[in-house]
mmCIF file with all atom_site columns, C-alpha atoms in Angstrom:
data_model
loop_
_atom_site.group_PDB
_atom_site.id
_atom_site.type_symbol
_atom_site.label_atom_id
_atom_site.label_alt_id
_atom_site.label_comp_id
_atom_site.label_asym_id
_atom_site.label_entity_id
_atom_site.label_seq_id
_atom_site.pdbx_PDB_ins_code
_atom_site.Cartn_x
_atom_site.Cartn_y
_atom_site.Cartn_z
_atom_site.occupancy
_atom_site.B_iso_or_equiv
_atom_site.pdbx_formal_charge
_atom_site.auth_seq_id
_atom_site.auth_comp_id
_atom_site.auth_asym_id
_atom_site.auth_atom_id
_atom_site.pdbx_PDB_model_num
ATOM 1   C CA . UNK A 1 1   ? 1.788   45.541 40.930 1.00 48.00 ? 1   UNK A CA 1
ATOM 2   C CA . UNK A 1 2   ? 4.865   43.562 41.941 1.00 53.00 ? 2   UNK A CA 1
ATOM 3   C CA . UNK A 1 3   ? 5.082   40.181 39.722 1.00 57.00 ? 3   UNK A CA 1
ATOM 4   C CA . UNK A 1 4   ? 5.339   36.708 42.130 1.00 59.00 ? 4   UNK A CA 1
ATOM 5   C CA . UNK A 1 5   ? 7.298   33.679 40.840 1.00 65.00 ? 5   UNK A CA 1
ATOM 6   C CA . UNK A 1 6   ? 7.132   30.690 42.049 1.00 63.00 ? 6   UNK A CA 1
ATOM 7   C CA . UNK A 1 7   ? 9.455   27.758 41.506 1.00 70.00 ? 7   UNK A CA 1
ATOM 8   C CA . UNK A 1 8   ? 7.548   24.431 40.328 1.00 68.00 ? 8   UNK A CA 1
ATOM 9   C CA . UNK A 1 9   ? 9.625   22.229 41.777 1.00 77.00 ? 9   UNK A CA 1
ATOM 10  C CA . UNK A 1 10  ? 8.352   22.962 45.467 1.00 74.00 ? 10  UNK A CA 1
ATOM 11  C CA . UNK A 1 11  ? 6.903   20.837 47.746 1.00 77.00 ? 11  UNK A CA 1
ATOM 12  C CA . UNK A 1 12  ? 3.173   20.283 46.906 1.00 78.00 ? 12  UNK A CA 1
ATOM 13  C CA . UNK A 1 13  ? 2.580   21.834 50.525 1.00 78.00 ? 13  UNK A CA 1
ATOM 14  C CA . UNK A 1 14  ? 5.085   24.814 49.924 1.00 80.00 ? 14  UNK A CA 1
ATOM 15  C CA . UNK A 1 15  ? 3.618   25.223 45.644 1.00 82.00 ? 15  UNK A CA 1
ATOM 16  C CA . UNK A 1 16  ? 0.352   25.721 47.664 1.00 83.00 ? 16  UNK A CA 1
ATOM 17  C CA . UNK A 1 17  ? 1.582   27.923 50.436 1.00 83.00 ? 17  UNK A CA 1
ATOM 18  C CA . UNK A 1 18  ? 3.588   30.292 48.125 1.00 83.00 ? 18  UNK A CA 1
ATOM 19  C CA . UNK A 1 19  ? -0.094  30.405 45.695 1.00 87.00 ? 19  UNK A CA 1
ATOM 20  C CA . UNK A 1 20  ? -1.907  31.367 47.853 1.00 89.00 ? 20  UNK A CA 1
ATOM 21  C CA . UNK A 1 21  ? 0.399   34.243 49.528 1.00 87.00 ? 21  UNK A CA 1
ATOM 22  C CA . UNK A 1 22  ? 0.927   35.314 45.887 1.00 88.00 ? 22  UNK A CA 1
ATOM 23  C CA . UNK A 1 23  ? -2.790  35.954 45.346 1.00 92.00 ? 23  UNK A CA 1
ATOM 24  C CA . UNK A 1 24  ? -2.929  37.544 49.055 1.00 90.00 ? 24  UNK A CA 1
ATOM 25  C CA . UNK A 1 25  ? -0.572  39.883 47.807 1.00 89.00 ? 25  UNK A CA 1
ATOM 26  C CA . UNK A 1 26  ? -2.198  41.225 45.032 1.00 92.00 ? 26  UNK A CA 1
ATOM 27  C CA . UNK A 1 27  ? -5.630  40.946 46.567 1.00 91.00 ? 27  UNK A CA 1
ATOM 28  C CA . UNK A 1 28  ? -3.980  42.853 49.142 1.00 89.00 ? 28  UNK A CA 1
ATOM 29  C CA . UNK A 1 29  ? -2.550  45.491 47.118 1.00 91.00 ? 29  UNK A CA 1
ATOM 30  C CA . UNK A 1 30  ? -5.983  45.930 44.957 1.00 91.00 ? 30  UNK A CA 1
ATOM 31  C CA . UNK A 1 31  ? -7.646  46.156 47.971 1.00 89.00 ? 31  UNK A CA 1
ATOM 32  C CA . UNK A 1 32  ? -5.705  48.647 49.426 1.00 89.00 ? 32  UNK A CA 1
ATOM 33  C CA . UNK A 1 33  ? -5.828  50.925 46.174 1.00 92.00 ? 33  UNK A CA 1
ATOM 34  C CA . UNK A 1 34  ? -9.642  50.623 46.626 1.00 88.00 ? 34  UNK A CA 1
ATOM 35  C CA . UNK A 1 35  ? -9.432  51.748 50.165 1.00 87.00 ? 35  UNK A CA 1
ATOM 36  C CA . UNK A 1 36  ? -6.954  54.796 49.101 1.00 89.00 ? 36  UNK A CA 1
ATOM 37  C CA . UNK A 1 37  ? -9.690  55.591 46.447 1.00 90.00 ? 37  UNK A CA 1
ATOM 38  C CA . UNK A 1 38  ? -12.747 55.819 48.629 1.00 86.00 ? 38  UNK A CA 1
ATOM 39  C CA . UNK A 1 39  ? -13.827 59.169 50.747 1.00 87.00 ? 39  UNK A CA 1
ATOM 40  C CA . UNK A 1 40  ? -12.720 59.744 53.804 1.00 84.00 ? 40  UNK A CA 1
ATOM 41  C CA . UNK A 1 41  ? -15.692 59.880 55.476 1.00 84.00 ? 41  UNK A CA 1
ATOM 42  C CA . UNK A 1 42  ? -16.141 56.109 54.938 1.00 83.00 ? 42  UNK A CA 1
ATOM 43  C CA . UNK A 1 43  ? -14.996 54.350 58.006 1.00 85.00 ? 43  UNK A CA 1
ATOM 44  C CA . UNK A 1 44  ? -11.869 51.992 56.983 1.00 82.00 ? 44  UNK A CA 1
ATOM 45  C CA . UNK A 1 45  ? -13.165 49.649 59.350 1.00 83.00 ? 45  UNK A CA 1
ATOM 46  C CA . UNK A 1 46  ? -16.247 49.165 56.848 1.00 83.00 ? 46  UNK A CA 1
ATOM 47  C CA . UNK A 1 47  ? -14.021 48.736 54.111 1.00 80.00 ? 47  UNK A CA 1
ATOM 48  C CA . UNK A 1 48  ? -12.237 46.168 55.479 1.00 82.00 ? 48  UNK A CA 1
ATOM 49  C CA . UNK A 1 49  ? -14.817 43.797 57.319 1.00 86.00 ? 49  UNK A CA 1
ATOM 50  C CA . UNK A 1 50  ? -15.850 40.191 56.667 1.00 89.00 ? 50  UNK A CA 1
ATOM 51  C CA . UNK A 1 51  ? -18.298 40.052 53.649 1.00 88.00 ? 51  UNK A CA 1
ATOM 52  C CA . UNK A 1 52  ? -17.218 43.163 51.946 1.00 85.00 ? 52  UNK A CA 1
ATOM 53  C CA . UNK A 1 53  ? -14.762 41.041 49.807 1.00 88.00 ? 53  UNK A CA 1
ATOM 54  C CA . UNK A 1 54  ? -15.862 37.565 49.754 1.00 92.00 ? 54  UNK A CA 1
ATOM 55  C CA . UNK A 1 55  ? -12.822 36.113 48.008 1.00 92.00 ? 55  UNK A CA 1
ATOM 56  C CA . UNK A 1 56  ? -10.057 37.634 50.132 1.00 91.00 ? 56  UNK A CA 1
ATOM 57  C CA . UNK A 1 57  ? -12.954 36.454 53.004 1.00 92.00 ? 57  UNK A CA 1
ATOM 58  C CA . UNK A 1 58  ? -12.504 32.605 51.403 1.00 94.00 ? 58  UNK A CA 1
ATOM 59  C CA . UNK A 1 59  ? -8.028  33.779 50.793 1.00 92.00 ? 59  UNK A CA 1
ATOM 60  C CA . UNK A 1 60  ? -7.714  34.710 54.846 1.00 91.00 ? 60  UNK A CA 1
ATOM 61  C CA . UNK A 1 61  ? -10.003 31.459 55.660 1.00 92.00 ? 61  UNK A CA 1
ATOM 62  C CA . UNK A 1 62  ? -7.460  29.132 53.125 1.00 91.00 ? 62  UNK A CA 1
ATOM 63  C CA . UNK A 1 63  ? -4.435  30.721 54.767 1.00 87.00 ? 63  UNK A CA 1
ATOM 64  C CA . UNK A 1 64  ? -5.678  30.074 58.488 1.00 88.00 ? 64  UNK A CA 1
ATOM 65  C CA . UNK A 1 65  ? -6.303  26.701 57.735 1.00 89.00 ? 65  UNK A CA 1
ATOM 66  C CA . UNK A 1 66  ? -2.867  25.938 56.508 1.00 85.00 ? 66  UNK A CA 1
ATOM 67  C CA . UNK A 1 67  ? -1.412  27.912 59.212 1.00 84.00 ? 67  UNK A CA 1
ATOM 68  C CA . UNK A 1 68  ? -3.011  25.455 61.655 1.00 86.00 ? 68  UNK A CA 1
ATOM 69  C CA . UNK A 1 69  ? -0.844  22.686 60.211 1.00 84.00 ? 69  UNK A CA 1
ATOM 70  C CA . UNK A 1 70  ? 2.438   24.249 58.628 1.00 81.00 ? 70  UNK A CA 1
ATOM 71  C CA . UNK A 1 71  ? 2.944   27.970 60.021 1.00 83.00 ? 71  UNK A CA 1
ATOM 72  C CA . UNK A 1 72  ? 6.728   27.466 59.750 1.00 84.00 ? 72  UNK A CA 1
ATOM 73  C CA . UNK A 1 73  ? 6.142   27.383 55.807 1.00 81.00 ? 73  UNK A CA 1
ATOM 74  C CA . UNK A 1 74  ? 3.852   30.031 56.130 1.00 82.00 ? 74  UNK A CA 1
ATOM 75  C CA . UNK A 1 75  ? 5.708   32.514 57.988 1.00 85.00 ? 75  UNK A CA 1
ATOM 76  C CA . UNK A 1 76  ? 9.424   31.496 55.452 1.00 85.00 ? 76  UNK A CA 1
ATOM 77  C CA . UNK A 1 77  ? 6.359   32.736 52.761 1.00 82.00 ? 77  UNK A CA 1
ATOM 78  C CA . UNK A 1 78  ? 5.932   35.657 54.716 1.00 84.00 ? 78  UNK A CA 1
ATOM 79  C CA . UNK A 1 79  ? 9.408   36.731 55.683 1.00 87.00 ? 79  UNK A CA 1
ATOM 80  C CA . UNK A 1 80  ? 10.531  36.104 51.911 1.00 84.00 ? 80  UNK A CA 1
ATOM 81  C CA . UNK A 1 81  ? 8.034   38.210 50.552 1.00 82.00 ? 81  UNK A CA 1
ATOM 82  C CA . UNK A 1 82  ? 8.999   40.849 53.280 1.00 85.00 ? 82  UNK A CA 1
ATOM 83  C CA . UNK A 1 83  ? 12.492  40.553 52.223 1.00 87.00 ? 83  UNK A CA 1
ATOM 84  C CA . UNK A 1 84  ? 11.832  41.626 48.882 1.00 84.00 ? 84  UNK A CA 1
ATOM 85  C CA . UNK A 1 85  ? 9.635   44.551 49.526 1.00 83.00 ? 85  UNK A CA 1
ATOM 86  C CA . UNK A 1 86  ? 11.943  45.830 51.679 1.00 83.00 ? 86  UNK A CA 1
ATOM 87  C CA . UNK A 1 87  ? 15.076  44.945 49.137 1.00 81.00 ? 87  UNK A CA 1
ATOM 88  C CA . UNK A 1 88  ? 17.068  43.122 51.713 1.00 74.00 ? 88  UNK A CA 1
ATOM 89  C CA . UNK A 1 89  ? 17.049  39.960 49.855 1.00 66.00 ? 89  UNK A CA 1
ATOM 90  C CA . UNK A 1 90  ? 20.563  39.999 49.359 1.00 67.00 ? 90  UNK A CA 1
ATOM 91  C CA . UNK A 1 91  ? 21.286  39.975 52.555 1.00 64.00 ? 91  UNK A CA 1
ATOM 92  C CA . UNK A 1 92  ? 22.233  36.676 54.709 1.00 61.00 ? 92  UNK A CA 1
ATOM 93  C CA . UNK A 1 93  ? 19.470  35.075 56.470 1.00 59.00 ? 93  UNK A CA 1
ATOM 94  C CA . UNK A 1 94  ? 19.422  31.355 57.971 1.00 64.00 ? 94  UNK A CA 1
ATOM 95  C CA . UNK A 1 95  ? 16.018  29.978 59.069 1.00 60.00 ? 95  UNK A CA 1
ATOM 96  C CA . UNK A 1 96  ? 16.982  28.211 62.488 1.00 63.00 ? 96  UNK A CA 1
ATOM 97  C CA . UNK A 1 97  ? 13.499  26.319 63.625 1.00 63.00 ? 97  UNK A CA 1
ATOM 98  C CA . UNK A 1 98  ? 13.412  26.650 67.752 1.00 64.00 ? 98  UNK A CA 1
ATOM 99  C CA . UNK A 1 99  ? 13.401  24.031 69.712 1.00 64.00 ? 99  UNK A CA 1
ATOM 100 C CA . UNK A 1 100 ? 10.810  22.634 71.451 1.00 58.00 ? 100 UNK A CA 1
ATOM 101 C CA . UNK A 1 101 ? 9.393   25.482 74.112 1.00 54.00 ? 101 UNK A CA 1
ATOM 102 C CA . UNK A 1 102 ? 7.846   23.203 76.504 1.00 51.00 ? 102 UNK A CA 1
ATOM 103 C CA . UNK A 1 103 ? 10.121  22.583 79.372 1.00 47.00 ? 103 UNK A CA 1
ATOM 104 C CA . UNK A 1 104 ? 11.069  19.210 80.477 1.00 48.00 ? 104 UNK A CA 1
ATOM 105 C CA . UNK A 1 105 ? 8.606   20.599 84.015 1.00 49.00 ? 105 UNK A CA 1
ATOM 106 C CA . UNK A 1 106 ? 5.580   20.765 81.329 1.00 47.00 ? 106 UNK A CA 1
ATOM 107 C CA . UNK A 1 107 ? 5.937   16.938 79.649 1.00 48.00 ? 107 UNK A CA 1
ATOM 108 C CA . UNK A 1 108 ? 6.436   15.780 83.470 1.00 50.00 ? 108 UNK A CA 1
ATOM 109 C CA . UNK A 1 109 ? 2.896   17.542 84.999 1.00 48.00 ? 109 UNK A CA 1
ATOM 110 C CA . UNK A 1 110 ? 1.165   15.404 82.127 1.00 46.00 ? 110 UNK A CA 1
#
């Protein structure tokens, strides 16, 4: 299992953003080894349907709730853990937040 720091002095909102992708992660990762480890004949779909695991159930509801009100956060979380995996870490990367997509047509039709 890959170990997850992360840095006290976040943001309350980003401490609890970053804990709860941390436990995702290795929820994730046990869950997947139990998938690996069952036979075949079991359909993964089974395996991996709401109520087989309530706590990664009660995880995915905590982390759609927050994505509601900060996915921006959420999606840094996600990209910086991808980053890792994938050892590109090093590499320069700027988070640039869009503008805005409604059109100056879509504020007027209101």
């Amino acid at each position: 299992m890959s170990s997850i720091t992360i840095d006290p002095e976040l943001k309350p909102g980003e401490f609890v953003i970053k804990s709860l992708f941390a436990e995702f992660a290795v929820l994730a990762e046990k869950k997947i080894e139990m998938v690996m480890a069952e036979p075949l004949e079991k359909p993964l779909s089974r395996s991996l349907q709401r109520g087989e695991d309530p706590q990664f159930d009660q995880l995915i509801s905590s982390m759609s709730s927050i994505a509601e009100h900060c996915l921006p956060s959420l999606l840094r979380t996600l990209f910086d853990w991808y980053r890792r995996q994938s050892g590109t870490e090093d590499e320069p990367y700027e988070y640039r937040p869009r503008s805005s997509t409604k059109s100056k047509g879509d504020e007027q039709h209101r």
